[in-house]
Amino acid sequence: MIGSVATGIPNRGRDRKIDPRRRLIVALDVSTAAAAQKIVAAVGDSALTYKVGMQLYTAEGPQIVRDLIASGRRVFLDLKYHDIPNTVGAAVSEAAKLGVSMLTIHAAGGGKMLQSAVQAAIARPELMVLAVTVLTSLDGNDLEKIGVRGTVEDSVVRLATIALANGCQGVVASAREASTLRAELGEDFAIVTPGVRPAGGSVGDQVRVATPAEAIASGSSYIVVGRPITDAPDPAGEARAILGQISGGFN
Ligand code: C5P
């Protein structure tokens, strides 16, 4: 089963024996492969998984993904696909060939698009297809203006339900949403939480932040941390401190 402890890929996994390094994803939000590789070298063995998003992928293309994987790292390809089912399926198929471990699609693309993505990922069983529900930059007023009724939370739960029913292995959600999703939808899916800030660190431009321990305690399976690690004077030390805080989330 994808996402099970048996495959070594944690989902909710309250099993503390899982190496906390499997739960930490470092966001490579830079514009050049050289800058990305500098961060990866500075983090060293303290993290296994790196998020390549629109900025780095648009600047450097798939070679940076290939290089990271060739050097033994896992890649979370965060391109948030949202298009007709055939196009998204074809893109996921290419991502699977690249060897990425996680990727994102928009749940709002609907059931057929989600199924097409999940089908395309079957060729690579360890690839987790994660659905983005409501972007945290949107509030209730924004949703109303685009014709979506109800609270943001209603939309998040509705979209996550559709994503999981159509075979996605998990969702991207803030720590606050994580606790709601766990309460409403159970344990058997991954929750990837960005906007995490180490205890005692600065919040920067993130609005709703959680510490690593809070995110894990809320039900997150993975946390995404960018600048607190990538801008730190000692990225490896910062990552190690975060790993300790992830373990603390299980206490
Ligand atoms: O540097 P920082 O830790 O804020 O980076 C967070 C990463 O997570 C960025 O790549 C950002 O795009 C992503 N993200 C986020 N908040 C969301 C969704 C994604 O910060 N709600």
CSV table of C-alpha atoms and ligand atoms in Angstrom, one decimal:
chain,number,residue,atom,x,y,z
A,1,MET,CA,0.0,0.0,0.0
A,2,ILE,CA,1.4,3.4,-0.9
A,3,GLY,CA,2.1,5.6,2.0
A,4,SER,CA,2.3,2.7,4.5
A,5,VAL,CA,5.1,2.1,7.0
A,6,ALA,CA,5.8,-1.1,5.2
A,7,THR,CA,7.1,0.8,2.1
A,8,GLY,CA,9.2,3.0,4.3
A,9,ILE,CA,7.2,6.0,3.3
A,10,PRO,CA,5.3,7.4,6.2
A,11,ASN,CA,1.8,8.7,6.0
A,12,ARG,CA,0.3,9.8,9.2
A,13,GLY,CA,2.6,7.3,10.8
A,14,ARG,CA,2.6,7.8,14.5
A,15,ASP,CA,5.4,5.3,14.5
A,16,ARG,CA,8.3,7.2,16.1
A,17,LYS,CA,10.7,4.7,14.7
A,18,ILE,CA,10.4,6.4,11.3
A,19,ASP,CA,13.5,8.5,10.8
A,20,PRO,CA,12.4,12.2,11.3
A,21,ARG,CA,14.5,13.0,8.3
A,22,ARG,CA,11.8,11.3,6.2
A,23,ARG,CA,9.4,13.9,7.4
A,24,LEU,CA,11.4,17.0,6.6
A,25,ILE,CA,11.3,18.6,3.2
A,26,VAL,CA,13.6,21.5,2.4
A,27,ALA,CA,12.2,24.0,-0.1
A,28,LEU,CA,14.7,25.1,-2.7
A,29,ASP,CA,13.2,28.5,-3.5
A,30,VAL,CA,16.1,29.8,-5.6
A,31,SER,CA,16.6,30.6,-9.2
A,32,THR,CA,19.8,28.7,-10.1
A,33,ALA,CA,21.0,25.1,-9.9
A,34,ALA,CA,24.2,26.4,-8.3
A,35,ALA,CA,22.3,28.1,-5.5
A,36,ALA,CA,20.2,25.0,-5.0
A,37,GLN,CA,23.2,22.7,-4.9
A,38,LYS,CA,24.9,25.0,-2.4
A,39,ILE,CA,22.0,24.6,-0.1
A,40,VAL,CA,21.9,20.9,-0.5
A,41,ALA,CA,25.6,20.6,0.3
A,42,ALA,CA,25.2,22.9,3.3
A,43,VAL,CA,22.3,20.8,4.7
A,44,GLY,CA,24.3,17.6,4.2
A,45,ASP,CA,22.8,14.5,5.7
A,46,SER,CA,20.3,16.4,7.8
A,47,ALA,CA,17.5,16.2,5.2
A,48,LEU,CA,16.7,13.7,2.4
A,49,THR,CA,13.9,15.4,0.5
A,50,TYR,CA,14.0,18.7,-1.4
A,51,LYS,CA,11.1,20.7,-2.8
A,52,VAL,CA,11.6,22.0,-6.4
A,53,GLY,CA,8.9,24.5,-7.2
A,54,MET,CA,7.9,26.8,-10.0
A,55,GLN,CA,10.8,29.2,-9.6
A,56,LEU,CA,13.6,26.7,-9.7
A,57,TYR,CA,11.9,24.5,-12.3
A,58,THR,CA,11.1,27.4,-14.6
A,59,ALA,CA,14.7,28.6,-14.4
A,60,GLU,CA,16.6,25.4,-14.6
A,61,GLY,CA,14.2,22.8,-16.0
A,62,PRO,CA,14.2,19.0,-15.3
A,63,GLN,CA,18.0,18.7,-15.1
A,64,ILE,CA,18.1,20.0,-11.6
A,65,VAL,CA,15.6,17.3,-10.6
A,66,ARG,CA,17.7,14.6,-12.3
A,67,ASP,CA,20.8,15.9,-10.6
A,68,LEU,CA,19.2,15.9,-7.2
A,69,ILE,CA,17.9,12.3,-7.6
A,70,ALA,CA,21.2,11.1,-9.1
A,71,SER,CA,22.9,12.4,-5.9
A,72,GLY,CA,20.6,10.3,-3.7
A,73,ARG,CA,18.1,13.0,-2.7
A,74,ARG,CA,14.3,12.6,-2.9
A,75,VAL,CA,12.5,15.3,-4.9
A,76,PHE,CA,9.0,16.8,-4.1
A,77,LEU,CA,8.0,18.4,-7.5
A,78,ASP,CA,5.7,21.2,-6.5
A,79,LEU,CA,4.3,22.4,-9.8
A,80,LYS,CA,0.6,22.3,-8.8
A,81,TYR,CA,-0.7,20.8,-12.1
A,82,HIS,CA,-4.3,22.0,-13.0
A,83,ASP,CA,-5.4,21.3,-16.6
A,84,ILE,CA,-7.5,18.9,-18.6
A,85,PRO,CA,-7.1,15.2,-17.5
A,86,ASN,CA,-5.1,14.2,-20.5
A,87,THR,CA,-2.6,17.0,-20.1
A,88,VAL,CA,-2.2,16.5,-16.4
A,89,GLY,CA,-1.8,12.7,-16.8
A,90,ALA,CA,0.9,13.2,-19.4
A,91,ALA,CA,2.8,15.7,-17.2
A,92,VAL,CA,2.6,13.3,-14.2
A,93,SER,CA,3.9,10.5,-16.4
A,94,GLU,CA,6.9,12.6,-17.3
A,95,ALA,CA,7.4,13.5,-13.6
A,96,ALA,CA,7.3,9.7,-12.7
A,97,LYS,CA,10.0,9.1,-15.4
A,98,LEU,CA,12.2,11.8,-13.8
A,99,GLY,CA,11.9,9.8,-10.6
A,100,VAL,CA,10.3,12.3,-8.3
A,101,SER,CA,8.9,11.0,-5.0
A,102,MET,CA,6.1,13.5,-4.5
A,103,LEU,CA,4.2,15.9,-6.7
A,104,THR,CA,1.3,18.3,-6.4
A,105,ILE,CA,-1.9,18.8,-8.4
A,106,HIS,CA,-4.9,21.0,-7.7
A,107,ALA,CA,-7.9,19.1,-6.2
A,108,ALA,CA,-10.1,21.8,-7.9
A,109,GLY,CA,-9.3,20.1,-11.3
A,110,GLY,CA,-12.0,17.6,-10.4
A,111,GLY,CA,-12.3,13.9,-10.2
A,112,LYS,CA,-11.4,13.0,-13.8
A,113,MET,CA,-8.2,15.1,-13.6
A,114,LEU,CA,-7.3,13.5,-10.3
A,115,GLN,CA,-7.8,10.0,-11.5
A,116,SER,CA,-5.8,10.7,-14.6
A,117,ALA,CA,-2.9,11.9,-12.4
A,118,VAL,CA,-3.1,8.9,-10.1
A,119,GLN,CA,-3.2,6.5,-13.0
A,120,ALA,CA,-0.1,8.1,-14.6
A,121,ALA,CA,1.7,7.7,-11.3
A,122,ILE,CA,1.0,4.0,-10.9
A,123,ALA,CA,4.1,3.3,-13.0
A,124,ARG,CA,6.2,4.5,-10.0
A,125,PRO,CA,4.5,3.1,-6.9
A,126,GLU,CA,6.6,5.2,-4.5
A,127,LEU,CA,5.4,8.4,-6.1
A,128,MET,CA,2.9,10.2,-3.9
A,129,VAL,CA,0.3,12.4,-5.7
A,130,LEU,CA,-0.7,15.2,-3.3
A,131,ALA,CA,-3.6,17.5,-3.8
A,132,VAL,CA,-3.6,21.2,-3.0
A,133,THR,CA,-7.0,22.2,-1.7
A,134,VAL,CA,-7.5,25.9,-1.0
A,135,LEU,CA,-4.4,28.1,-1.3
A,136,THR,CA,-3.7,29.7,2.1
A,137,SER,CA,-3.5,33.1,0.3
A,138,LEU,CA,-7.3,32.9,-0.3
A,139,ASP,CA,-9.8,33.8,2.4
A,140,GLY,CA,-13.6,33.5,2.5
A,141,ASN,CA,-14.2,36.7,0.6
A,142,ASP,CA,-11.9,35.6,-2.2
A,143,LEU,CA,-13.7,32.3,-2.5
A,144,GLU,CA,-17.1,34.1,-2.6
A,145,LYS,CA,-15.9,36.3,-5.4
A,146,ILE,CA,-15.0,33.3,-7.5
A,147,GLY,CA,-18.4,31.7,-6.8
A,148,VAL,CA,-17.4,29.3,-4.0
A,149,ARG,CA,-19.9,29.3,-1.1
A,150,GLY,CA,-19.3,28.3,2.5
A,151,THR,CA,-16.3,28.6,4.7
A,152,VAL,CA,-12.7,28.0,3.6
A,153,GLU,CA,-12.7,25.0,6.0
A,154,ASP,CA,-15.8,23.5,4.2
A,155,SER,CA,-14.0,23.9,0.9
A,156,VAL,CA,-10.7,22.4,2.2
A,157,VAL,CA,-12.6,19.3,3.6
A,158,ARG,CA,-14.7,19.0,0.4
A,159,LEU,CA,-11.7,19.2,-1.9
A,160,ALA,CA,-9.6,16.8,0.2
A,161,THR,CA,-12.4,14.3,0.3
A,162,ILE,CA,-12.6,14.4,-3.5
A,163,ALA,CA,-8.9,14.0,-3.8
A,164,LEU,CA,-8.7,11.0,-1.5
A,165,ALA,CA,-11.8,9.4,-3.1
A,166,ASN,CA,-10.0,9.6,-6.5
A,167,GLY,CA,-6.8,7.9,-5.3
A,168,CYS,CA,-4.5,10.7,-4.2
A,169,GLN,CA,-2.1,9.7,-1.4
A,170,GLY,CA,-2.4,12.9,0.5
A,171,VAL,CA,-3.0,16.6,0.6
A,172,VAL,CA,-1.0,19.8,1.2
A,173,ALA,CA,-2.5,21.6,4.2
A,174,SER,CA,-1.6,24.1,7.0
A,175,ALA,CA,-1.3,22.8,10.5
A,176,ARG,CA,-4.7,24.2,11.4
A,177,GLU,CA,-6.3,22.4,8.4
A,178,ALA,CA,-4.4,19.2,9.3
A,179,SER,CA,-6.2,18.8,12.6
A,180,THR,CA,-9.6,19.3,10.9
A,181,LEU,CA,-8.7,16.9,8.1
A,182,ARG,CA,-7.6,14.2,10.5
A,183,ALA,CA,-10.7,14.6,12.6
A,184,GLU,CA,-13.0,14.5,9.5
A,185,LEU,CA,-11.2,12.1,7.2
A,186,GLY,CA,-9.1,9.7,9.3
A,187,GLU,CA,-5.5,8.7,9.4
A,188,ASP,CA,-4.8,6.9,6.2
A,189,PHE,CA,-3.4,9.7,4.0
A,190,ALA,CA,-0.4,12.0,4.0
A,191,ILE,CA,-0.6,15.6,5.0
A,192,VAL,CA,2.2,17.8,3.9
A,193,THR,CA,2.4,21.1,5.8
A,194,PRO,CA,4.3,24.2,4.6
A,195,GLY,CA,4.7,27.5,6.4
A,196,VAL,CA,6.5,25.8,9.3
A,197,ARG,CA,8.7,27.9,11.5
A,198,PRO,CA,11.1,26.4,14.1
A,199,ALA,CA,10.3,27.2,17.7
A,200,GLY,CA,11.7,30.6,18.6
A,201,GLY,CA,12.4,31.6,15.0
A,202,SER,CA,11.2,34.6,13.0
A,203,VAL,CA,7.9,34.3,11.2
A,204,GLY,CA,8.8,36.3,8.1
A,205,ASP,CA,6.0,36.8,5.6
A,206,GLN,CA,4.1,33.6,6.6
A,207,VAL,CA,0.8,34.4,8.2
A,208,ARG,CA,-0.4,31.3,9.8
A,209,VAL,CA,2.6,29.4,11.1
A,210,ALA,CA,3.2,26.4,13.2
A,211,THR,CA,6.3,25.0,14.8
A,212,PRO,CA,7.4,21.5,13.6
A,213,ALA,CA,6.1,20.0,16.8
A,214,GLU,CA,2.8,21.7,16.5
A,215,ALA,CA,2.4,20.6,12.9
A,216,ILE,CA,3.2,16.9,13.7
A,217,ALA,CA,0.9,17.0,16.8
A,218,SER,CA,-1.9,18.4,14.6
A,219,GLY,CA,-1.6,15.4,12.3
A,220,SER,CA,0.9,16.5,9.6
A,221,SER,CA,3.0,13.7,8.1
A,222,TYR,CA,5.6,15.9,6.5
A,223,ILE,CA,6.7,19.5,7.0
A,224,VAL,CA,8.1,21.8,4.4
A,225,VAL,CA,10.7,24.3,5.6
A,226,GLY,CA,12.4,26.9,3.3
A,227,ARG,CA,14.1,30.0,4.5
A,228,PRO,CA,14.6,29.1,8.1
A,229,ILE,CA,17.0,26.4,6.9
A,230,THR,CA,18.2,27.9,3.5
A,231,ASP,CA,18.9,31.3,4.9
A,232,ALA,CA,20.5,30.1,8.2
A,233,PRO,CA,24.2,30.6,8.9
A,234,ASP,CA,24.3,26.9,9.7
A,235,PRO,CA,21.7,25.1,7.5
A,236,ALA,CA,22.7,21.7,8.8
A,237,GLY,CA,22.5,22.7,12.4
A,238,GLU,CA,19.1,24.4,11.8
A,239,ALA,CA,17.8,21.2,10.1
A,240,ARG,CA,19.0,19.1,12.9
A,241,ALA,CA,17.2,21.3,15.4
A,242,ILE,CA,14.0,20.9,13.4
A,243,LEU,CA,14.4,17.1,13.3
A,244,GLY,CA,14.5,17.2,17.1
A,245,GLN,CA,11.3,19.3,17.1
A,246,ILE,CA,9.6,16.8,14.8
A,247,SER,CA,10.4,14.0,17.2
A,248,GLY,CA,9.0,16.3,20.0
A,249,GLY,CA,5.7,16.4,18.1
A,250,PHE,CA,5.1,12.8,19.0
A,251,ASN,CA,5.4,13.4,22.8
B,1,C5P,O1,10.6,29.8,3.1
B,1,C5P,P1,9.4,29.1,3.6
B,1,C5P,O2,9.6,28.2,4.7
B,1,C5P,O3,8.3,30.1,3.9
B,1,C5P,O4,8.9,28.3,2.3
B,1,C5P,C1,7.7,27.6,2.3
B,1,C5P,C2,7.5,26.9,1.0
B,1,C5P,O5,6.2,26.3,1.1
B,1,C5P,C3,7.6,27.8,-0.2
B,1,C5P,O6,8.1,27.0,-1.3
B,1,C5P,C4,6.1,28.1,-0.5
B,1,C5P,O7,5.8,28.3,-1.8
B,1,C5P,C5,5.4,26.9,0.1
B,1,C5P,N1,4.1,27.2,0.6
B,1,C5P,C6,3.8,28.0,1.6
B,1,C5P,N2,2.5,28.2,2.1
B,1,C5P,C7,1.5,27.6,1.5
B,1,C5P,C8,1.8,26.8,0.4
B,1,C5P,C9,3.1,26.6,0.0
B,1,C5P,O8,4.6,28.6,2.2
B,1,C5P,N3,0.3,27.8,1.9
